[in-house]
Coordinates of C-alpha atoms in Angstrom, one line a residue:
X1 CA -16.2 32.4 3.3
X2 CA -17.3 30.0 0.3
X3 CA -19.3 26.8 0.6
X4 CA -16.1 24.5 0.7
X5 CA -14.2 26.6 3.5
X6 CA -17.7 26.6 5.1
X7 CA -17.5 22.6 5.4
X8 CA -14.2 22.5 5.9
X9 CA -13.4 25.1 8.5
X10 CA -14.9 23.1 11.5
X11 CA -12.8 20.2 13.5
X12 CA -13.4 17.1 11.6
X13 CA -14.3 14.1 14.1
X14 CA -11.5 11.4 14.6
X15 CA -11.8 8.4 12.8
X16 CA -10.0 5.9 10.7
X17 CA -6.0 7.1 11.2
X18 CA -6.1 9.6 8.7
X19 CA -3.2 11.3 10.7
X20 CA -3.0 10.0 14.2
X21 CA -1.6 11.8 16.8
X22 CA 2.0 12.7 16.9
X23 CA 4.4 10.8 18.6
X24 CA 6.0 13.4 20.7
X25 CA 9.9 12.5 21.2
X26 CA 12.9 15.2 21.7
X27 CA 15.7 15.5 18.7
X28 CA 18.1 17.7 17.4
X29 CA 17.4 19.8 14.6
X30 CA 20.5 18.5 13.2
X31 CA 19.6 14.9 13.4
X32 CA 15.7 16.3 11.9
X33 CA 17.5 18.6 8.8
X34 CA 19.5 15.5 7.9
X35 CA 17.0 12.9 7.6
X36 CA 14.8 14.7 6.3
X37 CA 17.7 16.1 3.6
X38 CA 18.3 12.3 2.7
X39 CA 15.1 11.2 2.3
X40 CA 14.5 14.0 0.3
X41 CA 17.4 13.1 -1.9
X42 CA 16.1 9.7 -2.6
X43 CA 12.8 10.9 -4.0
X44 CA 14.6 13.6 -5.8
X45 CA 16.8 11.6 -7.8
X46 CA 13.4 9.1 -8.0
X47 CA 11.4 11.7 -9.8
X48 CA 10.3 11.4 -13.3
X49 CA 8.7 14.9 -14.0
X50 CA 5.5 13.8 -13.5
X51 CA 5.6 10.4 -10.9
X52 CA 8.4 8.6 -9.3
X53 CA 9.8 5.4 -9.7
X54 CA 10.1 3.0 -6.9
X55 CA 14.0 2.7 -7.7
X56 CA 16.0 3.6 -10.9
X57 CA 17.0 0.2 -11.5
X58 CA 14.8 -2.2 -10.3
X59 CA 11.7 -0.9 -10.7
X60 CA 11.8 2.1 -13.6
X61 CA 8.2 2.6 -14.0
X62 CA 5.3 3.7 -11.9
X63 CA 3.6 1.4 -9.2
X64 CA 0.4 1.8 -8.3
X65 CA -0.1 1.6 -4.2
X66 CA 4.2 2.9 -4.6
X67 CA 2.8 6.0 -5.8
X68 CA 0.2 6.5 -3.0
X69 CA 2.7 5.5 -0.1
X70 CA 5.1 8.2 -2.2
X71 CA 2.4 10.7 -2.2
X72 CA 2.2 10.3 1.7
X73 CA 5.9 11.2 1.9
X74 CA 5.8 14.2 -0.6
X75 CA 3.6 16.0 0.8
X76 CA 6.0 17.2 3.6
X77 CA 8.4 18.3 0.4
X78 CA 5.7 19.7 -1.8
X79 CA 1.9 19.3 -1.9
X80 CA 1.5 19.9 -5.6
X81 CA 4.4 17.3 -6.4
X82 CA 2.3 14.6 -3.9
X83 CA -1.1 15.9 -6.0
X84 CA 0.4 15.7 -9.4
X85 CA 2.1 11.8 -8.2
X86 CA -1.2 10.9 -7.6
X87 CA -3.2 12.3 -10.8
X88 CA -0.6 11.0 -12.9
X89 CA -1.6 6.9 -11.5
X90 CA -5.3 7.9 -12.0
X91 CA -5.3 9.3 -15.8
X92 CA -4.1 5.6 -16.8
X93 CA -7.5 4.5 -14.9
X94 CA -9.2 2.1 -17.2
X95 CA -12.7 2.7 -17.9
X96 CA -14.4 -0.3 -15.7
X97 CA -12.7 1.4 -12.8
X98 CA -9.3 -0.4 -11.9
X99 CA -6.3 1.3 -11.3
X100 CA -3.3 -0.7 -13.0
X101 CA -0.1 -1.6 -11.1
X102 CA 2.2 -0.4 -13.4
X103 CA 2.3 2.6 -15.4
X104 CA 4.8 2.1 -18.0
X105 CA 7.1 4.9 -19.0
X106 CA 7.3 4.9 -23.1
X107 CA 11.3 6.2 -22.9
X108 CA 12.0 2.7 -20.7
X109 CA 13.5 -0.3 -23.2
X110 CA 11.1 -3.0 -23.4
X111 CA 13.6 -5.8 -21.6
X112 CA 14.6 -2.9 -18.5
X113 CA 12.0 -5.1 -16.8
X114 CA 9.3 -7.9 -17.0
X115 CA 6.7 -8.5 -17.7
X116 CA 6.2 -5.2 -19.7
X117 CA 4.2 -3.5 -21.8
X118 CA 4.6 -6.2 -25.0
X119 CA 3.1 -8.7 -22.4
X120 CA 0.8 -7.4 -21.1
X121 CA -0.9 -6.1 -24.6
X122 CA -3.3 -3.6 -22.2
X123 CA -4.7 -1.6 -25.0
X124 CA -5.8 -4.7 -27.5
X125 CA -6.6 -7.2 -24.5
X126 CA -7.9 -4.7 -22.3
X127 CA -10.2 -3.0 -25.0
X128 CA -13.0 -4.2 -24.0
X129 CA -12.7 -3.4 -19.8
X130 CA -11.7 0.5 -21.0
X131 CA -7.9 0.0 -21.1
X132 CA -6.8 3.5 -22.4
X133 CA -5.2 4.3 -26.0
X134 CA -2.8 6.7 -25.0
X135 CA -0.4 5.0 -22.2
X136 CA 0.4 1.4 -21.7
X137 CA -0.3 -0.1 -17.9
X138 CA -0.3 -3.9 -16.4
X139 CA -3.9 -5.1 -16.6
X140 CA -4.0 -6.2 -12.9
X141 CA -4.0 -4.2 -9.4
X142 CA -2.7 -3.3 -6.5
X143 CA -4.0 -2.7 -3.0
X144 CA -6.3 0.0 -2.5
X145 CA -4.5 2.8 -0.5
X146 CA -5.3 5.5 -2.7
X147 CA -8.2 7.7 -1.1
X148 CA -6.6 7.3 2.3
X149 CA -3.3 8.6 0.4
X150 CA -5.2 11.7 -1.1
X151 CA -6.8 12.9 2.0
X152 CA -3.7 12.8 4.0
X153 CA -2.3 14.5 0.9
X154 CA -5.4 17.7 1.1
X155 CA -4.5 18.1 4.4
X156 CA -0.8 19.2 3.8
X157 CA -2.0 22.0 2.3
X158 CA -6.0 22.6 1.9
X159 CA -5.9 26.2 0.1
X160 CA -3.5 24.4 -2.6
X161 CA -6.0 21.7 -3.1
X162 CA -8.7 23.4 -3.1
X163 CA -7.4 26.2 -5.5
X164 CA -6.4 23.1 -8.2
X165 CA -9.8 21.8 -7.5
X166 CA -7.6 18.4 -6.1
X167 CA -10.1 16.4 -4.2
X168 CA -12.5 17.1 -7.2
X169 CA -10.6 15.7 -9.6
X170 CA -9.7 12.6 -8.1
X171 CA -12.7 11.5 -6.3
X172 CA -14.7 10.2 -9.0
X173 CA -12.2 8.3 -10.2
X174 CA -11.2 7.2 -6.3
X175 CA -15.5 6.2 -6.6
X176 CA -14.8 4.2 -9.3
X177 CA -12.1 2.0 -8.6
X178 CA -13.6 0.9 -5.2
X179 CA -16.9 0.5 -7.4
X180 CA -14.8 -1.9 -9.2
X181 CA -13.3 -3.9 -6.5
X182 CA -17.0 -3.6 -4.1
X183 CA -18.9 -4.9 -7.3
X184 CA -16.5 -7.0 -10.0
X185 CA -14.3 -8.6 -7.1
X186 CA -16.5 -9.7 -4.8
X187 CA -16.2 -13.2 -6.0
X188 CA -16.6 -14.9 -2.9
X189 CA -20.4 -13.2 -2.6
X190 CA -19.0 -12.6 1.2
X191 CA -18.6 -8.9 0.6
X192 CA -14.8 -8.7 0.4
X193 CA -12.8 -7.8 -2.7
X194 CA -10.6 -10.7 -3.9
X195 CA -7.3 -10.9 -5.8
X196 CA -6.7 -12.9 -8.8
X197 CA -2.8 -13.0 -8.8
X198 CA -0.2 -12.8 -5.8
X199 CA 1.5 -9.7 -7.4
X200 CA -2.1 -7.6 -6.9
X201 CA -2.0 -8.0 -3.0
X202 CA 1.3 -6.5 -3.1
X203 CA 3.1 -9.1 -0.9
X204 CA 3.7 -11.4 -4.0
X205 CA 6.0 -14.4 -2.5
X206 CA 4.2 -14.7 0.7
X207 CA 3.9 -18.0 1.9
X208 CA 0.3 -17.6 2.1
X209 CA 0.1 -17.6 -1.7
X210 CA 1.7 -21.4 -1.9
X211 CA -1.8 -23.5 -1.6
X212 CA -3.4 -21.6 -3.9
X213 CA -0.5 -21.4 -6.0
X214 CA -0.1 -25.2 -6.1
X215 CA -2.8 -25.8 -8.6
X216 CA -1.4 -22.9 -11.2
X217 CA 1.1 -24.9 -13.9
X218 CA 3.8 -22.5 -14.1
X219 CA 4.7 -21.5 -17.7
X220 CA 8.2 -22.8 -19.4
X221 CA 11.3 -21.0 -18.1
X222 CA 11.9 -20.4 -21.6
X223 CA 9.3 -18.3 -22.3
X224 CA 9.9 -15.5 -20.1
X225 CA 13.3 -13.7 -19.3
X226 CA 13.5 -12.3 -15.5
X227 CA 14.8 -9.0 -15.3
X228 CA 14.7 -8.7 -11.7
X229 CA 17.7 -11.3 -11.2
X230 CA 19.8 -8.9 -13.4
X231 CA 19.4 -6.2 -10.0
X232 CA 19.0 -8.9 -6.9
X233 CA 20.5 -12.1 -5.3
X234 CA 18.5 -14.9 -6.7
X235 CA 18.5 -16.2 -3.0
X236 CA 16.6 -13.3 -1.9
X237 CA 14.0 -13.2 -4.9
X238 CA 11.3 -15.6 -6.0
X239 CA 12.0 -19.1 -7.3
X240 CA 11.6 -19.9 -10.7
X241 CA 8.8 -22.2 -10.0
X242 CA 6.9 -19.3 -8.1
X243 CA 7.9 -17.3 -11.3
X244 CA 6.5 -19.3 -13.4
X245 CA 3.1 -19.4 -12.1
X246 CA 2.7 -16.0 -11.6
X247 CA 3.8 -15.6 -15.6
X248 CA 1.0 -18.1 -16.1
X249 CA -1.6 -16.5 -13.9
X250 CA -1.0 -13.1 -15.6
X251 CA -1.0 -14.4 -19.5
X252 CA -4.1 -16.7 -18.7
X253 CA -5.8 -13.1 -17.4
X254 CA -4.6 -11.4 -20.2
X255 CA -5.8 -14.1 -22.9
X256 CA -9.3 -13.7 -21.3
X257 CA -9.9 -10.3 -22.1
X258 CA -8.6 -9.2 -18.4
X259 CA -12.4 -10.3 -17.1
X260 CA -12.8 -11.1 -13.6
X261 CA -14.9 -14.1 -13.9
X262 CA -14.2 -16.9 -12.1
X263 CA -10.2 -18.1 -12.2
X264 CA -8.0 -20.9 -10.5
X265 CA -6.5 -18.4 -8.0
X266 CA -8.7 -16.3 -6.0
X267 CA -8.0 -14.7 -2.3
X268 CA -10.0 -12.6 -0.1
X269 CA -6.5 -11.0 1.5
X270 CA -6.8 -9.5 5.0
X271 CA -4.5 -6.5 4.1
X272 CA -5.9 -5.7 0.4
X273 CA -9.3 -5.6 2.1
X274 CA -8.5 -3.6 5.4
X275 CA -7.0 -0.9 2.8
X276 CA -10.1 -0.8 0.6
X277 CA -12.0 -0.2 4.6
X278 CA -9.6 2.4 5.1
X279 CA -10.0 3.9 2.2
X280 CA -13.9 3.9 2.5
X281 CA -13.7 5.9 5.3
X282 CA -11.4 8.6 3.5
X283 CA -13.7 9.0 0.4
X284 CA -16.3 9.5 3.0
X285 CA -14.1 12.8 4.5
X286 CA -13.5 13.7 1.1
X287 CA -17.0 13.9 0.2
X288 CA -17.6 15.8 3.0
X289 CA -15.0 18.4 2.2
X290 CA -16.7 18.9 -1.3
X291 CA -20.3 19.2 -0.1
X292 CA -21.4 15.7 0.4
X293 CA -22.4 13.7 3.1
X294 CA -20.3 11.1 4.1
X295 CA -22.8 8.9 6.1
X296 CA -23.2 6.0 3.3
X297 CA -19.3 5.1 3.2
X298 CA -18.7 5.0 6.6
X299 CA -21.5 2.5 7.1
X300 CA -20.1 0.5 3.8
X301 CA -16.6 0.5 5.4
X302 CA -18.3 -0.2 8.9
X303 CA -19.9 -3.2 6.7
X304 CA -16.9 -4.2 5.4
X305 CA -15.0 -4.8 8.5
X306 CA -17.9 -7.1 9.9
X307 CA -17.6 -9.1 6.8
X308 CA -13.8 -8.8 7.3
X309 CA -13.9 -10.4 10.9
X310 CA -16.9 -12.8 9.7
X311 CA -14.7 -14.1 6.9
X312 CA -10.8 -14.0 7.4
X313 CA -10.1 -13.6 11.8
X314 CA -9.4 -17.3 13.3
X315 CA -9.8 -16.8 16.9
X316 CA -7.3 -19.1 17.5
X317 CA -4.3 -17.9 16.2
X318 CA -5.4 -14.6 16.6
X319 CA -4.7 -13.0 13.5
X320 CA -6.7 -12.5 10.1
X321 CA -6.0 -15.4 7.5
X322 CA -6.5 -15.5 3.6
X323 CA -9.4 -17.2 2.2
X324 CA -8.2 -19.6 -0.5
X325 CA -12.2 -19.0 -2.4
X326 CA -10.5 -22.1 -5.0
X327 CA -10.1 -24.7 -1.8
X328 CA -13.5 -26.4 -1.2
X329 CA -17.0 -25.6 -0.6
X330 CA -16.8 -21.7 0.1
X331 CA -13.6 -21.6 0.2
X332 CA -11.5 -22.0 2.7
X333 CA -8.7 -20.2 4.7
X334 CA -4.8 -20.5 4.5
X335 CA -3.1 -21.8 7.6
X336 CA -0.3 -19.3 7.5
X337 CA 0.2 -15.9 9.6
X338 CA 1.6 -13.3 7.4
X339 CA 1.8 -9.7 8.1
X340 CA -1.1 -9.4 6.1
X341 CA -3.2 -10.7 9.0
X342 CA -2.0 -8.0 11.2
X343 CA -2.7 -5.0 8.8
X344 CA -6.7 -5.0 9.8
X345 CA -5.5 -3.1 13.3
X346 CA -5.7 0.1 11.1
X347 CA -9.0 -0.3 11.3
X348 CA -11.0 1.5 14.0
X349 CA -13.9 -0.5 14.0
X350 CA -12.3 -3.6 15.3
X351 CA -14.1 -5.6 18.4
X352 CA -11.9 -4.8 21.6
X353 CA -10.9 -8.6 21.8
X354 CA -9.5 -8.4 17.9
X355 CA -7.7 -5.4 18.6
X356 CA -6.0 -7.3 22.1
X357 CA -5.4 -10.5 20.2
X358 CA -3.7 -8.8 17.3
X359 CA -1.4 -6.7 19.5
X360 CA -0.4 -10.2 21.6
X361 CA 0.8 -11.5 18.1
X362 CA 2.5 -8.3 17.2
X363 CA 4.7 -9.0 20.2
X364 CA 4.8 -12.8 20.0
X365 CA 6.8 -15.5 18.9
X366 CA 5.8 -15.3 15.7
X367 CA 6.4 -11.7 15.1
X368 CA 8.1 -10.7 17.7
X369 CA 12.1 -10.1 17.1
X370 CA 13.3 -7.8 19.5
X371 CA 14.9 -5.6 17.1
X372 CA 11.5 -3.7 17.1
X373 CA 11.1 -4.4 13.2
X374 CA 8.3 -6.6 12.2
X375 CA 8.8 -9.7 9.8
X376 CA 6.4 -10.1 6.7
X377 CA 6.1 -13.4 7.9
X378 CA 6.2 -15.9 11.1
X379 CA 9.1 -16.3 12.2
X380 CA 8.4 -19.9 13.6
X381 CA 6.8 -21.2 10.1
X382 CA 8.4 -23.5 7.8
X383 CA 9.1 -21.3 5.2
X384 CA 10.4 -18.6 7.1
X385 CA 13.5 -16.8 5.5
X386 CA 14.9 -13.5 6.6
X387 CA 16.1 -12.5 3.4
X388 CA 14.1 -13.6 1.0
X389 CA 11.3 -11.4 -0.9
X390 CA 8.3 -11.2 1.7
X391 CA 8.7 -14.8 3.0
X392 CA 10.5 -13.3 6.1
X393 CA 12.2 -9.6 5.9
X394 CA 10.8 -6.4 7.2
X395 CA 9.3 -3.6 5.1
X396 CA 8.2 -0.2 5.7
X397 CA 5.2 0.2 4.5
X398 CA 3.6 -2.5 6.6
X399 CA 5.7 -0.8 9.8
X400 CA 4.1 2.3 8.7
X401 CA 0.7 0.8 8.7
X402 CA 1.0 -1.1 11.9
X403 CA 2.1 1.9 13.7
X404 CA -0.9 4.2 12.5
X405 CA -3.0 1.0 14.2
X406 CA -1.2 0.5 17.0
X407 CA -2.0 5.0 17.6
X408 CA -5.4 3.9 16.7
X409 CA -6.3 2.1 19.5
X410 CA -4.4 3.9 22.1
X411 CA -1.3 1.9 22.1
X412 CA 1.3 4.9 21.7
X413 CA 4.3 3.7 23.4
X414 CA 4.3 0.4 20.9
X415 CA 3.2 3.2 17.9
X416 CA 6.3 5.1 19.2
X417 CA 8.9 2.5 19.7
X418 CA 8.1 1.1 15.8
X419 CA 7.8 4.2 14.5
X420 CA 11.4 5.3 16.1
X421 CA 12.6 1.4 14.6
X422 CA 11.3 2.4 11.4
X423 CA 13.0 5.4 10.8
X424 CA 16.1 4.7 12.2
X425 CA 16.6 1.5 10.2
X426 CA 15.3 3.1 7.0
X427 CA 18.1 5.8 7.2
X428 CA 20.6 3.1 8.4
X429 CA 20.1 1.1 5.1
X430 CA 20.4 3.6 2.5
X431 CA 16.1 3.5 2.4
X432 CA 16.4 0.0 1.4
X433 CA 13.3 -1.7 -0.2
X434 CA 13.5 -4.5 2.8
X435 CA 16.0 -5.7 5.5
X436 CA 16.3 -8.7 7.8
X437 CA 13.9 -8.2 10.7
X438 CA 16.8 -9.3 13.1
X439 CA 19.7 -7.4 12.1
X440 CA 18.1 -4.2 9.6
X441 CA 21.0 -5.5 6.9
X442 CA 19.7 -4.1 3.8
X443 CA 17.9 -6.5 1.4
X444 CA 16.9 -5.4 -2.2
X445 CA 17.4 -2.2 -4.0
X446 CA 18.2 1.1 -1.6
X447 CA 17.6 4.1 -2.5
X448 CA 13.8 2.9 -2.6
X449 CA 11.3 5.5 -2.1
X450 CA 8.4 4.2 -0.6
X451 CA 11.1 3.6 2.5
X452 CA 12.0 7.2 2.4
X453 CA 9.0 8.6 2.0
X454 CA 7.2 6.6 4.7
X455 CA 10.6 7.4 6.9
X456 CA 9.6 11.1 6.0
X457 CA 6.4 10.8 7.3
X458 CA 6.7 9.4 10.4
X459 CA 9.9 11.6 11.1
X460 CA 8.6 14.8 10.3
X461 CA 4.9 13.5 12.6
X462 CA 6.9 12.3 15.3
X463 CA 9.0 15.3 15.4
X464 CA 6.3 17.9 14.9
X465 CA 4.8 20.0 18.1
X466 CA 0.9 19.1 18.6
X467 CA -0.3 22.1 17.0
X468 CA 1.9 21.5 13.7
X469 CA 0.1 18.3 13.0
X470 CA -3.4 18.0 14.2
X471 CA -4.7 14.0 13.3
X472 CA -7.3 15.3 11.3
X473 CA -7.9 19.1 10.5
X474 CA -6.7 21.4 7.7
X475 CA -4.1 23.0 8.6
X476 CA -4.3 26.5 9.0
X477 CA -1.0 28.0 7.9
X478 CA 0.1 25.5 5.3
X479 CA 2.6 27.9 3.1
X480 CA 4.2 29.3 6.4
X481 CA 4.3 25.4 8.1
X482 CA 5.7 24.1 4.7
X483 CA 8.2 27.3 5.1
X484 CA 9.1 26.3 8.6
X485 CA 9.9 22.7 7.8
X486 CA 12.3 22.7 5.5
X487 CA 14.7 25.2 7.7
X488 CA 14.3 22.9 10.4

């Protein structure tokens, strides 16, 4: 046995929700093939060659945290497809670490979507932070799922990774980018990473962004041309004001060189930083499986989540908050519960009393809807809308997120019953990119393929006997398993 299968052969010890347990819940095999068929569909017809696009129309490039929810999903389809979605993000790494938001693809027209790669100018205005020559990319980020995504991605099939030498490959760049965000976006000297523009966090027209947004003047409508109206109902997409700030926040970046000194927006984000924890604790597996000890990261991520409940928990309305680091001495933290502030329960080192309060607003008023789904956004706040872009609808990711928290900390019938909401809206809509949390009426582009991916995922580990999916071990019979689950 070599020295890798030697550290790799024992039962790893449970952790962070690197696979929780499976939900155990009786289905046909009829009702499993032909989810499992559509899904597969979706990211079929998604699939570039070498990464796949969030939807043909919408979104025709690569996403950055898209591609590592994706991964997830792949992996029950084909290992080397989730390995090669992954590498292909990470070779447009620039050199100071970051991992861009959008890859663009060359063969895409320049006005298919905005802002693209004539506005962004990555490889003259990023020179100087290591932009690379050879591809064009966004010069901002996304949130930081990516180790977790890869580790998850090993374990589908360990003797594949290890024979291309995946974890390898990856990790030093993985190192990197959270070297990056630990080091050049801490700029709140708390600890936590921060985001300079609402589209890095991911959940870009929360209402949470509209304080700190309030100070940005937004750029002239004439000066940019929004693609995105040409695929969705203006009602359901961000206003033109909100446009127009995030155009300004982005060419402002852009003018400076992409440098991550001080700016008029910047947000420690609840969410952005309980992914970077999350993903802490999976480089720390992954140095383990290639030889290294794993001791330093889990006590940086255990760090990080002090500093987490230190900065961003308010006791009082029992969720995590952004911390607007532009509004006063220290900054100071945003009044609104978005489902941002419920993302930290994926965290296993959360006091007891964090973990109860966050699972009392789960089922709330605020979040609460009956209909199992959970909004991006309070449903008793003033800016609640349950159809327009994260200021109110559901999406999957986050459900997929809360669940693996809720399984976290023991609370399997919730994890089951979203997990079972999940899926069975997903497939309902046609995998559409969001829905109404009431109703599950498709919002958006369908055919979207973080939805079916993450619909995948929890299908295929809800559906899976206990031996078929351990939480946290390589599997031992990956070709045959792989086999297995696509006749079933």
């Amino acid at each position: 046995m070599d020295r890798t299968a030697q550290l790799t052969s024992h039962a790893l010890d449970r952790g962070i929700a690197y696979d929780p347990p499976p939900a155990r819940a009786a289905t046909s095999a009829g009702a499993r093939r032909s989810l499992h068929v559509r899904a597969a569909q979706v990211l079929d017809e998604n699939w570039t060659g070498g990464s796949t696009v969030p939807s043909r129309s919408l979104y025709p490039h690569q996403w950055s945290w898209d591609s590592a929810f994706i991964a997830i999903g792949l992996r029950h389809l084909s290992p080397l497809r989730a390995q090669t979605e992954l590498e292909t993000l990470l070779a447009a790494q620039w050199g100071d670490g970051r991992i861009p938001h959008i890859v663009f693809n060359p063969s895409v027209p320049l006005d298919a979507y905005f802002p693209s790669p004539d506005f962004w100018r990555s490889s003259t205005a990023g020179r100087a932070a290591g932009a690379p020559r050879t591809v064009q990319t966004s010069g901002i980020v996304q949130p930081p799922v990516h180790a977790l995504a890869a580790w998850l991605v090993h374990l589908a099939d360990p003797g594949l990774s290890r024979a291309r030498g995946f974890l390898a490959g990856v990790y030093p760049r993985l190192a990197a980018w959270h070297r990056y965000l630990l080091h050049r976006r801490d700029l709140g000297g708390g600890g936590l990473a921060s985001v300079v523009h609402p589209w890095e966090q991911g959940m870009d027209n929360s209402p949470c962004w509209d304080a700190p947004l309030a100070r940005v003047a937004p750029a002239p409508a004439r000066s940019f041309r929004r693609a995105d109206l040409d695929h969705g109902a203006a009602e359901d997409r961000p206003t033109d004001l909100d446009y127009g700030r995030y155009v300004r926040l982005a060419a402002d970046y852009r003018d400076a060189g992409y440098t991550d000194r001080t700016r008029d927006f910047a947000v420690e984000d609840p969410a952005f930083n309980a992914l970077l924890i999350a993903s802490e604790h999976a480089l720390a597996r992954i140095a383990r499986e290639l030889g290294a000890p794993g001791t330093a990261r889990h006590a940086r991520a255990e760090r990080l989540t002090a500093a987490l409940v230190d900065r961003l928990w308010d006791p009082e309305k029992e969720i995590f908050l952004c911390r607007d680091l532009r509004g006063g001495e220290g900054g100071s933290l945003v009044p609104e519960r978005g489902v941002s502030g419920l993302v930290p329960l994926l965290l296993p080192g959360l006091p007891r009393e964090v973990v109860a309060a966050l699972v009392r607003t789960l089922e709330g008023p605020h979040f609460g809807t009956g209909s199992g789904l959970v909004p991006s956004y309070d449903l008793l706040g003033e800016a609640f809308d349950p159809h327009r872009y994260w200021r109110g609808p559901a999406w999957f990711n986050t459900g997929w997120l809360l669940e693996r928290g809720l399984r976290e900390h023991g609370e399997r019938e919730r994890a089951d019953a979203l997990a079972e909401a999940v899926v069975r809206t997903a497939d309902a809509s046609g995998f559409a990119e969001y829905v109404d949390p009431y109703t599950g009426e498709a919002c958006g582009a369908t055919g979207f393929s973080w939805t079916a991916a993450l619909a995948l995922d929890l299908h295929h580990r809800r559906h899976a006997a206990p031996h078929d999916t351990p939480h946290d071990t390589p599997r031992e019979e990956p070709h045959n398993e792989r086999q297995n689950l696509h006749k079933s």
